[in-house]
Amino acid sequence: MIHLTATRSRGAAVAFSLAILVLASAASDALAAQAAGHASGMGGSAEGLFVAEIVLLLLVGRGLGEIFQRYRQPAIMGQLIGGILLGPSLFGWLWPDAQHLIFSTDPAQKSMIDAVSQLGILLLLLLTGMETDLRLVRRVGAACFSISITGVVLPFACGFALAQVLPDSLLPEPTERIVAGLFLGTALSISSVKIVAMVVREMNFMRRNLGQIIVSSAIIEDTIGWLVIAVTFGIATNGSLQVLPLVLTVAEVALFMLFSFTIGRRLVFTLIRWSNDSFRSEYAVISVILIIMGVMALITNLIGVHTVLGAFVAGILVGESPILSDHIEGQLRGVITALFMPVFFGMAGLSADLTVLADPTLALLTLALVLIASIGKFSGAFLGGRLSGMSLKEATAVGSAMNARGSTEVIVASIGLSMNILSHNLFTMIVTMAVITTLAMPPMLRWALGRLPVGNAEKQRVDRELLDERGFVSKLERLLLLVDDSPVGKFTAYLAGLVGGGSGMPTTLLHLEGGELPGPVRDKGPEQASRQVKKGAARSARAVRKAEDTSVDKVHLTARTELEATTETIAAEARKGYGLLLVGLDNAMTDKGTFSGTLKDITSGFDGPLCLVLNGAKSSGKMPLLRAGATILVPVNGTEVARRAADFALALARPHRARVKALYVSQARKGSRPSTVSHRREEAVLKDVADLADRYGVAVETAIRTRATPDRAIAREVTKGAAMVVMGVTQRPGDELFFGDTATAVLAAVACPVVLLASDRVRRTEAGAEEAATETGA
């Protein structure tokens, strides 16, 4: 099997190489026939060359990127090396006529592919900003700042000093060594967040303390680097180092950053939400994100710094938007990764000419640059780690991680080349340094991280966060709430606040107007429901801040009054993207114990998970108070919908320090034997709930009832003092709204509110058979 796999890999590599040669030959022959026409003004040749350039860069870049990734190296390096191979280093050396024909130096022709490459820089910085998790930086603490400062200052000083002694032939303008030193110092001092995070994630260290410190340090370095580049661009634009313009540039950058992270942050979120909720055309949110990026890039350009700073800050603000869903981010990431990233890095590689390293002097200078960059970066990060109290092994791992340059250095060097601050030879040396240090980093970091044990406290935290990955509430991004003026409606609004308040979840409140109520009372309905949401959210946010010592954003609440809710109105609202629909309406049940037609219409318009808050048939109509010591009963049976219900119940219990009772129930059929004496399966399910409860800091009690039918076991536990019941259910197929006999029987037997948490429509069919068989209502 191993031999067969290796043979296939070699065969794929050979086939890939042949495909490149065939394509290059075909492109060369076809374009050669058009060359005369191009020279004489005939149309079509320019477009053909442009398409051939794009196709070759995509084919070679993505192909080599795939090969590199299979050998556990960054795909970006494959794209960069692909460009180097298509440039004068290989393709131009082996077949110069074809290389010059396809990648023409004609200014008009070159400007076409350069435009795509320059747009690629902005989009890459947008994506880098979106991946910048400032909450991670705030959570880690001071260690990452110590590492970042020393990890930037020391290699920056080395790069700046090196620029002052470089031969004049390596600088387009030998008199501008200060500006060249700023670019070279920046290129040597910044780590690539993308590559560092890739290796840390691959090693399963992203949740480890050290892994978070490493990624946070790279984020801070990246931010510092783009600020330095912004100031350097201002100096280069002025032509010399002048104090007054420099102070003015720094002040303008500071004002831009202040505006961006205050008013701009709210403005970006509002624009994204407005476009998501208002537009019906495809990919409207992506268009708005690109407009935001363009506007912020123009602002930084107007204040005299490079557009990359605006794109980077725009990415940070977009990434922090609480309404940015995973699929929207995935779509944007897809087009950047598939098209603009290979083109940009390919073009950067094309600008590098490794044949110049045949000159012994340049080769020795390049080797010196690699050594200075590696030693300076490792020493700076290592020193910062030791100053922050890290052990020798931890500081070694940090130094190893920070030595990855990759994408950031290539972008910085490309800007310097385009501004005629760096020569082509110096650009080639920087690209070579970036490639060597980046390829050396992954094995070094894997070796360093593999030597680090995990402590008990850290293990407990990592285990808790792994539970969050399986959690239901932690993955919710946006809530849709439909209530009326009834007590159950206000109670549902309060529960929605408890669920969404822990993470500042955007919530849309649809308030059904109560036509039977007097005018003044009816007009206050939306206001009262909004107050209930905010009250619950504030309570939940306080609990999270106290338990986890982390900041929580306020819930973004949008309230709207509806005359009626139909399948069409709910479906139209659902298209805006919601993780859960909570419904609390009076008269949701008929006298026969079935669900009303209105409720059926509402639920049929929403494909995601449903949360129905209902009154038990024996209830007095008064809603319970969730206070310390109150009990929320949640039946479980080992299914996914039951686990969701347990997660939901714990989220409701945490703000009030209420208790949760997890009751294992299963169908006892007539004449069947009792379940296993050891109850191993039951105990495993209850232990999972207990682990979840520990994550929420909620007291939990467990019990097993396998002899009685589930509905009787649940009803019996309710009489012992449960304030409410939370049940995971699955909607059964058919014309009527039906969640199984157990749920119906429980609603008829209890005197407290019952929350039915139903799985999303996509999964209902898959889970229907299993849920009907177990028939626990979960």
mmCIF file of N, CA and C in Angstrom, residues 262-279 285 288 292 317-318 320-323 478 556 558:
data_model
loop_
_atom_site.group_PDB
_atom_site.id
_atom_site.type_symbol
_atom_site.label_atom_id
_atom_site.label_comp_id
_atom_site.label_asym_id
_atom_site.label_seq_id
_atom_site.Cartn_x
_atom_site.Cartn_y
_atom_site.Cartn_z
ATOM 1 N N THR A 262 -13.734 52.667 17.028
ATOM 2 C CA THR A 262 -14.847 53.206 17.813
ATOM 3 C C THR A 262 -16.073 53.358 16.908
ATOM 4 N N ILE A 263 -16.171 54.507 16.245
ATOM 5 C CA ILE A 263 -17.324 54.746 15.366
ATOM 6 C C ILE A 263 -17.306 53.802 14.171
ATOM 7 N N GLY A 264 -16.114 53.590 13.601
ATOM 8 C CA GLY A 264 -16.019 52.721 12.426
ATOM 9 C C GLY A 264 -16.464 51.304 12.698
ATOM 10 N N ARG A 265 -16.155 50.797 13.879
ATOM 11 C CA ARG A 265 -16.546 49.425 14.226
ATOM 12 C C ARG A 265 -18.064 49.269 14.198
ATOM 13 N N ARG A 266 -18.770 50.223 14.797
ATOM 14 C CA ARG A 266 -20.241 50.172 14.789
ATOM 15 C C ARG A 266 -20.798 50.376 13.385
ATOM 16 N N LEU A 267 -20.154 51.255 12.641
ATOM 17 C CA LEU A 267 -20.621 51.534 11.284
ATOM 18 C C LEU A 267 -20.481 50.304 10.391
ATOM 19 N N VAL A 268 -19.360 49.607 10.499
ATOM 20 C CA VAL A 268 -19.143 48.402 9.692
ATOM 21 C C VAL A 268 -20.173 47.336 10.041
ATOM 22 N N PHE A 269 -20.416 47.128 11.328
ATOM 23 C CA PHE A 269 -21.410 46.134 11.727
ATOM 24 C C PHE A 269 -22.790 46.500 11.200
ATOM 25 N N THR A 270 -23.142 47.784 11.304
ATOM 26 C CA THR A 270 -24.459 48.225 10.838
ATOM 27 C C THR A 270 -24.608 48.001 9.334
ATOM 28 N N LEU A 271 -23.559 48.310 8.566
ATOM 29 C CA LEU A 271 -23.621 48.131 7.117
ATOM 30 C C LEU A 271 -23.766 46.662 6.741
ATOM 31 N N ILE A 272 -23.016 45.792 7.440
ATOM 32 C CA ILE A 272 -23.096 44.361 7.130
ATOM 33 C C ILE A 272 -24.484 43.820 7.464
ATOM 34 N N ARG A 273 -25.020 44.226 8.616
ATOM 35 C CA ARG A 273 -26.363 43.760 8.995
ATOM 36 C C ARG A 273 -27.413 44.310 8.036
ATOM 37 N N TRP A 274 -27.277 45.577 7.674
ATOM 38 C CA TRP A 274 -28.262 46.188 6.775
ATOM 39 C C TRP A 274 -28.253 45.500 5.412
ATOM 40 N N SER A 275 -27.087 45.244 4.868
ATOM 41 C CA SER A 275 -27.017 44.584 3.558
ATOM 42 C C SER A 275 -27.531 43.155 3.636
ATOM 43 N N ASN A 276 -27.217 42.470 4.720
ATOM 44 C CA ASN A 276 -27.672 41.091 4.885
ATOM 45 C C ASN A 276 -29.195 41.012 4.996
ATOM 46 N N ASP A 277 -29.785 42.015 5.681
ATOM 47 C CA ASP A 277 -31.232 41.972 5.942
ATOM 48 C C ASP A 277 -32.063 42.635 4.859
ATOM 49 N N SER A 278 -31.462 43.524 4.083
ATOM 50 C CA SER A 278 -32.246 44.319 3.135
ATOM 51 C C SER A 278 -32.151 43.835 1.697
ATOM 52 N N PHE A 279 -30.986 43.349 1.280
ATOM 53 C CA PHE A 279 -30.779 42.982 -0.114
ATOM 54 C C PHE A 279 -31.268 41.561 -0.389
ATOM 55 N N VAL A 285 -23.678 40.852 0.761
ATOM 56 C CA VAL A 285 -22.816 41.150 1.908
ATOM 57 C C VAL A 285 -21.354 41.199 1.472
ATOM 58 N N VAL A 288 -20.646 44.493 -0.120
ATOM 59 C CA VAL A 288 -20.529 45.561 0.884
ATOM 60 C C VAL A 288 -19.183 45.480 1.597
ATOM 61 N N ILE A 292 -16.414 48.389 1.765
ATOM 62 C CA ILE A 292 -15.819 48.865 3.029
ATOM 63 C C ILE A 292 -14.299 48.841 2.926
ATOM 64 N N LEU A 317 -12.167 44.776 11.378
ATOM 65 C CA LEU A 317 -13.524 45.199 11.738
ATOM 66 C C LEU A 317 -14.568 44.240 11.178
ATOM 67 N N VAL A 318 -14.372 43.790 9.950
ATOM 68 C CA VAL A 318 -15.316 42.833 9.351
ATOM 69 C C VAL A 318 -15.298 41.522 10.137
ATOM 70 N N GLU A 320 -14.694 41.063 13.217
ATOM 71 C CA GLU A 320 -15.303 41.212 14.541
ATOM 72 C C GLU A 320 -16.805 41.413 14.483
ATOM 73 N N SER A 321 -17.355 41.585 13.286
ATOM 74 C CA SER A 321 -18.795 41.790 13.152
ATOM 75 C C SER A 321 -19.544 40.564 13.649
ATOM 76 N N PRO A 322 -20.442 40.705 14.613
ATOM 77 C CA PRO A 322 -21.122 39.528 15.177
ATOM 78 C C PRO A 322 -22.118 38.884 14.239
ATOM 79 N N ILE A 323 -22.413 39.538 13.114
ATOM 80 C CA ILE A 323 -23.412 38.973 12.209
ATOM 81 C C ILE A 323 -22.779 38.308 10.997
ATOM 82 N N ARG A 478 -26.978 34.086 15.662
ATOM 83 C CA ARG A 478 -28.035 35.091 15.588
ATOM 84 C C ARG A 478 -29.370 34.445 15.957
ATOM 85 N N HIS A 556 -27.277 43.104 20.242
ATOM 86 C CA HIS A 556 -27.802 44.021 19.228
ATOM 87 C C HIS A 556 -29.234 43.601 18.924
ATOM 88 N N THR A 558 -32.966 44.138 17.368
ATOM 89 C CA THR A 558 -33.816 44.791 16.371
ATOM 90 C C THR A 558 -35.250 44.363 16.650
#
